[in-house]
Coordinates of C-alpha atoms and ligand atoms in Angstrom, one line a residue:
A63 CA -5.3 -42.4 20.9
K64 CA -4.2 -40.6 24.0
R65 CA -1.4 -38.1 23.5
S66 CA 0.9 -36.7 26.1
G67 CA -0.3 -33.3 27.0
R68 CA 3.0 -32.5 28.5
N69 CA 4.9 -33.2 25.3
D70 CA 2.5 -31.1 23.3
I71 CA 3.1 -28.2 25.6
A72 CA 6.9 -28.7 25.3
V73 CA 6.7 -28.6 21.5
Y74 CA 4.4 -25.6 21.6
D75 CA 6.8 -23.8 24.0
A76 CA 9.8 -24.5 21.8
K77 CA 7.9 -23.2 18.7
L78 CA 6.8 -20.1 20.6
H79 CA 10.3 -19.4 21.7
E80 CA 11.7 -19.9 18.3
T81 CA 9.2 -17.4 16.9
Y82 CA 10.1 -14.9 19.7
L83 CA 13.8 -15.2 18.9
E84 CA 13.1 -14.9 15.2
R85 CA 11.2 -11.7 15.8
Q86 CA 14.0 -10.4 18.0
Q87 CA 16.4 -11.0 15.3
I88 CA 14.2 -9.4 12.6
E89 CA 13.9 -6.4 14.9
A90 CA 17.7 -6.1 15.3
D91 CA 18.3 -6.5 11.6
L92 CA 15.6 -3.9 10.8
R93 CA 17.2 -1.3 13.0
K94 CA 20.5 -1.9 11.2
A95 CA 18.8 -1.9 7.8
A96 CA 17.2 1.5 8.5
Q97 CA 20.6 3.0 8.9
S98 CA 22.5 1.2 6.2
R99 CA 20.1 1.8 3.3
E100 CA 19.0 -1.7 2.7
F101 CA 15.5 -0.6 1.6
F102 CA 14.4 0.3 -1.8
L103 CA 11.2 1.1 -3.7
V104 CA 9.7 -0.6 -6.6
Y105 CA 6.9 0.9 -8.7
Q106 CA 3.8 -0.7 -10.1
P107 CA 1.8 1.0 -12.9
I108 CA -1.8 2.0 -12.4
F109 CA -3.9 1.9 -15.6
C110 CA -6.6 4.4 -16.3
V111 CA -9.4 2.9 -18.3
K112 CA -10.9 6.1 -19.8
S113 CA -7.6 7.5 -21.1
A114 CA -6.2 4.0 -21.8
R115 CA -2.8 4.9 -20.4
V116 CA -0.8 4.6 -17.3
C117 CA -1.9 7.4 -14.9
G118 CA 0.1 6.6 -11.8
Y119 CA 2.4 4.3 -9.9
E120 CA 2.2 2.6 -6.5
A121 CA 5.5 2.6 -4.5
L122 CA 6.1 -0.7 -2.8
L123 CA 8.8 -1.2 -0.2
R124 CA 11.5 -3.9 -0.4
W125 CA 14.2 -4.9 2.0
Q126 CA 17.4 -6.3 0.6
S127 CA 18.9 -7.9 3.6
P128 CA 22.5 -9.1 3.5
V129 CA 21.6 -12.2 5.5
R130 CA 17.9 -12.8 4.5
G131 CA 17.9 -11.8 0.8
I132 CA 14.8 -9.8 -0.4
V133 CA 12.2 -9.8 2.4
S134 CA 8.5 -9.2 1.6
P135 CA 6.9 -6.2 3.3
N136 CA 4.2 -8.6 4.6
E137 CA 6.9 -10.1 6.8
F138 CA 8.7 -7.1 8.1
I139 CA 6.1 -4.3 8.2
P140 CA 4.3 -5.9 11.2
V141 CA 7.6 -6.1 13.1
A142 CA 8.4 -2.6 12.1
E143 CA 5.0 -1.4 13.4
E144 CA 5.2 -3.2 16.7
T145 CA 8.7 -1.8 17.4
G146 CA 8.1 1.7 16.2
I147 CA 10.8 1.4 13.5
I148 CA 8.1 2.0 10.9
E149 CA 8.2 5.8 11.6
E150 CA 11.8 6.0 10.3
I151 CA 11.2 3.6 7.4
G152 CA 7.9 5.2 6.5
S153 CA 9.3 8.7 6.5
W154 CA 12.1 7.6 4.1
V155 CA 9.5 6.0 1.8
I156 CA 7.6 9.3 1.5
R157 CA 10.7 11.4 0.9
K158 CA 12.0 8.9 -1.7
A159 CA 8.7 8.5 -3.5
C160 CA 8.3 12.2 -3.8
K161 CA 11.8 12.6 -5.2
D162 CA 11.2 9.8 -7.7
A163 CA 7.9 11.4 -8.7
A164 CA 9.8 14.4 -9.9
A165 CA 11.4 12.2 -12.6
L166 CA 8.1 10.8 -13.8
P167 CA 5.6 12.4 -16.1
E168 CA 3.6 15.3 -14.7
H169 CA 0.2 13.6 -15.4
T170 CA 1.1 10.6 -13.2
T171 CA 0.4 10.1 -9.5
I172 CA 2.6 8.4 -6.9
A173 CA 0.8 6.3 -4.3
V174 CA 2.5 5.6 -1.0
N175 CA 1.3 3.1 1.6
V176 CA 1.1 4.5 5.2
S177 CA 0.7 2.2 8.1
P178 CA -1.7 3.2 11.0
V179 CA 1.2 3.6 13.4
Q180 CA 3.0 5.9 11.0
F181 CA -0.2 7.8 10.2
R182 CA -0.8 8.6 13.9
S183 CA 2.7 9.5 14.7
R184 CA 3.2 13.2 15.7
A185 CA 5.6 14.1 12.9
F186 CA 3.6 12.5 10.0
V187 CA 2.0 15.6 8.5
S188 CA 5.2 17.6 8.7
V189 CA 7.2 14.8 7.1
V190 CA 4.7 14.9 4.2
T191 CA 4.9 18.7 4.0
R192 CA 8.7 18.7 3.9
A193 CA 8.9 15.9 1.3
L194 CA 6.5 18.0 -1.0
Q195 CA 8.6 21.1 -0.5
D196 CA 11.9 19.4 -1.1
S197 CA 10.8 17.5 -4.2
R198 CA 8.8 20.4 -5.6
I199 CA 6.2 18.1 -7.0
N200 CA 2.6 19.2 -7.4
P201 CA 1.0 18.0 -4.1
N202 CA -2.0 16.5 -6.0
R203 CA 0.4 14.0 -7.5
L204 CA 0.9 12.4 -4.1
E205 CA -1.6 9.8 -3.0
I206 CA -1.6 8.5 0.6
E207 CA -2.9 4.9 0.8
I208 CA -4.4 4.1 4.2
T209 CA -6.4 1.1 5.4
E210 CA -9.4 0.9 7.6
G211 CA -7.0 0.3 10.5
V212 CA -6.3 4.0 10.5
M213 CA -9.9 4.8 11.5
I214 CA -10.1 2.3 14.3
G215 CA -9.7 4.0 17.7
D216 CA -9.8 7.8 17.8
A217 CA -11.7 8.5 14.6
G218 CA -11.8 12.2 15.4
E219 CA -8.0 12.4 15.5
A220 CA -7.7 10.4 12.2
L221 CA -10.1 12.8 10.6
K222 CA -8.0 15.8 11.7
I223 CA -4.9 14.3 10.1
L224 CA -6.8 13.5 6.9
R225 CA -8.0 17.1 6.7
A226 CA -4.5 18.4 7.3
L227 CA -3.3 16.2 4.4
K228 CA -6.1 17.4 2.2
A229 CA -5.3 21.0 3.0
L230 CA -1.8 20.3 1.6
G231 CA -3.4 19.2 -1.7
V232 CA -2.6 15.5 -1.2
R233 CA -5.0 12.8 -2.3
I234 CA -6.3 10.0 0.0
S235 CA -7.0 6.4 -1.0
L236 CA -8.7 3.7 1.0
D237 CA -6.7 0.5 0.4
D238 CA -7.7 -3.1 0.6
F239 CA -11.4 -2.2 0.6
G240 CA -13.7 -5.0 1.7
T241 CA -11.2 -7.0 3.8
G242 CA -11.3 -5.3 7.1
Y243 CA -14.1 -3.6 9.0
S244 CA -15.3 -1.7 5.9
S245 CA -18.1 0.6 7.0
F246 CA -20.3 3.1 5.2
S247 CA -19.9 5.5 8.0
Y248 CA -16.1 5.8 7.2
I249 CA -16.8 6.4 3.5
S250 CA -19.3 9.2 4.2
A251 CA -17.3 10.8 7.0
F252 CA -13.8 10.7 5.6
P253 CA -12.6 12.6 2.5
F254 CA -11.5 9.7 0.3
D255 CA -10.5 10.5 -3.3
K256 CA -10.1 6.8 -4.3
I257 CA -11.2 3.4 -3.1
K258 CA -9.1 0.3 -3.9
I259 CA -11.1 -2.8 -4.2
D260 CA -9.1 -5.6 -2.6
Q261 CA -7.5 -8.2 -5.0
S262 CA -9.3 -11.1 -3.3
F263 CA -12.6 -9.9 -5.0
V264 CA -10.9 -9.7 -8.4
R265 CA -9.3 -13.1 -8.0
D266 CA -12.7 -14.7 -7.4
L267 CA -14.4 -13.0 -10.3
G268 CA -14.8 -16.0 -12.5
Q269 CA -15.8 -18.4 -9.7
R270 CA -18.0 -16.6 -7.2
S271 CA -20.9 -14.5 -8.3
E272 CA -20.8 -12.7 -4.9
S273 CA -17.5 -11.1 -5.9
L274 CA -19.0 -9.6 -9.1
A275 CA -21.9 -8.3 -7.1
I276 CA -19.7 -6.7 -4.5
I277 CA -17.5 -5.1 -7.2
R278 CA -20.5 -3.8 -9.0
A279 CA -21.9 -2.3 -5.8
V280 CA -18.6 -0.7 -4.7
S281 CA -18.0 0.7 -8.2
G282 CA -21.6 2.1 -8.3
M283 CA -21.2 3.7 -4.9
C284 CA -17.9 5.3 -5.9
S285 CA -19.3 6.9 -9.1
S286 CA -22.3 8.2 -7.1
L287 CA -20.0 9.7 -4.5
G288 CA -17.5 11.0 -7.0
I289 CA -14.8 8.7 -5.7
V290 CA -12.4 7.0 -8.1
S291 CA -12.6 3.2 -8.0
T292 CA -9.6 1.0 -8.5
A293 CA -9.4 -2.8 -8.9
E294 CA -6.3 -4.4 -7.5
G295 CA -4.7 -7.7 -8.6
V296 CA -5.9 -7.7 -12.2
E297 CA -4.0 -10.5 -13.9
T298 CA -6.1 -11.6 -16.9
E299 CA -7.8 -10.1 -20.0
Q300 CA -11.1 -11.7 -18.8
Q301 CA -10.9 -9.9 -15.5
F302 CA -10.1 -6.6 -17.3
E303 CA -13.1 -6.9 -19.5
I304 CA -15.5 -7.6 -16.6
L305 CA -14.1 -4.8 -14.6
R306 CA -14.3 -2.4 -17.5
T307 CA -18.0 -3.4 -18.0
E308 CA -18.5 -2.7 -14.3
H309 CA -17.0 0.8 -14.8
C310 CA -13.9 0.5 -12.6
D311 CA -12.0 3.7 -13.3
T312 CA -8.5 2.4 -12.8
M313 CA -6.8 -0.9 -12.5
Q314 CA -3.6 -2.4 -11.2
G315 CA -2.1 -5.8 -11.5
Y316 CA 0.3 -8.1 -13.3
L317 CA -1.7 -7.7 -16.5
F318 CA -0.4 -4.1 -16.7
G319 CA 3.0 -4.6 -15.1
K320 CA 4.7 -6.0 -12.0
P321 CA 6.4 -3.7 -9.6
V322 CA 9.9 -2.8 -10.9
A323 CA 12.7 -0.4 -10.0
L324 CA 12.3 3.3 -11.1
N325 CA 14.8 3.0 -13.9
E326 CA 13.1 -0.1 -15.3
L327 CA 9.7 1.6 -15.7
N328 CA 8.6 1.7 -19.3
V329 CA 7.9 5.4 -19.4
S330 CA 7.6 6.6 -23.0
N331 CA 10.1 9.1 -24.1
A332 CA 7.4 11.7 -24.9
D333 CA 6.2 11.4 -21.3
R334 CA 9.6 11.4 -19.7
V335 CA 10.6 14.6 -18.0
A336 CA 13.9 16.0 -19.2
A337 CA 16.4 15.2 -16.5
Ligands
C2E1272 P1 -0.9 -3.6 -1.0 O1 -0.8 -2.1 -0.6 O2 -2.3 -4.1 -1.1 O3 -0.1 -3.8 -2.3 C1 -0.5 -4.6 -3.4 C2 0.3 -5.9 -3.3 O4 -0.2 -6.8 -4.3 C3 1.8 -5.8 -3.6 O5 2.5 -6.8 -2.8 C4 1.9 -6.1 -5.1 O6 3.2 -6.5 -5.5 C5 0.9 -7.2 -5.2 N1 0.3 -7.3 -6.5 C6 0.1 -6.3 -7.5 N2 -0.5 -6.8 -8.6 C7 -0.7 -8.1 -8.3 C8 -1.4 -9.1 -9.1 O7 -1.8 -9.0 -10.2 N3 -1.5 -10.4 -8.5 C9 -1.0 -10.6 -7.3 N4 -1.1 -11.8 -6.8 N5 -0.4 -9.7 -6.5 C10 -0.3 -8.4 -7.0 P2 3.8 -6.4 -2.0 O8 4.6 -5.5 -2.8 O9 4.4 -7.7 -1.5 O10 3.2 -5.6 -0.7 C11 2.4 -6.3 0.2 C12 1.9 -5.3 1.2 O11 2.9 -4.7 2.0 C13 1.2 -4.1 0.5 O12 -0.1 -4.5 0.1 C14 1.1 -3.1 1.7 O13 0.1 -3.4 2.5 C15 2.5 -3.4 2.4 N6 3.5 -2.4 1.9 C16 4.2 -2.3 0.8 N7 5.0 -1.2 0.8 C17 4.8 -0.6 1.9 C18 5.3 0.7 2.5 O14 6.1 1.4 1.9 N8 4.7 1.0 3.7 C19 3.8 0.3 4.4 N9 3.3 0.7 5.6 N10 3.3 -0.9 3.9 C20 3.8 -1.3 2.6
CA1273 CA1 -1.5 -0.3 -1.3
CA1274 CA1 -4.3 -3.2 -1.5
CA1275 CA1 -2.5 -5.1 1.8

């Protein structure tokens, strides 16, 4: 059947315009949110296989909007990046996570996600430096999670920033490994302390033999290079058993705990730092 091309275009235009307006509105709301403290952090435990205990937490950003309710970072981070608002939000995340880390056991790390735009911003290293000084936490408790997106473009510049962070004593994790343009040249050229195997590989563990092969290869590569391996999105005992057999060092996922507010974390009294 023939369709009216004209109508299709009209429908398409209306959709496009709607999306544009929606983005404009999100941007306006985000600017307000950054000023009126509508953001908060939740923490998800990271389980260490060898010691069989929680050895860290990942800070995950949430936006409690008065008009939108709780908005997922997957929805607003891209808008925040495109508009540059991410610098302000991201700086707040680092300061807040370091402050919260001071209330958590000394043996635990705090991982913070840093977007490529934030990473390359001029103030980034000084924001981290200040947050460490103000919170007085041991710098090696802070883990900066970056994605391959950070290395795209001026790799020399990215390496300079990573070296400056390492000089502070901070640890560097490569997040979502296997989803982007993962390249062995990055892994040998950049000083990563940890590689986080993307949850898509864990999810497919039972169904696709390729996923098991990839996890095995990445885990083997990590142990040869002295890099800690983490599996993300671990939800079942079965996945846990397979990943343990494959020598994944640490794991994260709903099996160990969902992300929750700092005061809801189940930190044992023996571990809790006297307030
Ligand atoms: P990510 O860094 O890969 O974080 C892991 C995501 O997987 C989180 O989603 C977490 O809630 C979810 N997750 C954890 N365990 C499981 C599991 O067992 N099953 C399933 N299905 N999901 C699990 P969330 O919190 O919605 O965050 C989404 C993404 O938003 C993050 O992915 C990260 O890329 C970004 N993000 C979050 N917080 C920040 C932030 O402060 N700054 C920046 N730049 N990005 C952030
Ligand atoms: Ca992450
Ligand atoms: Ca990830
Ligand atoms: Ca992600």
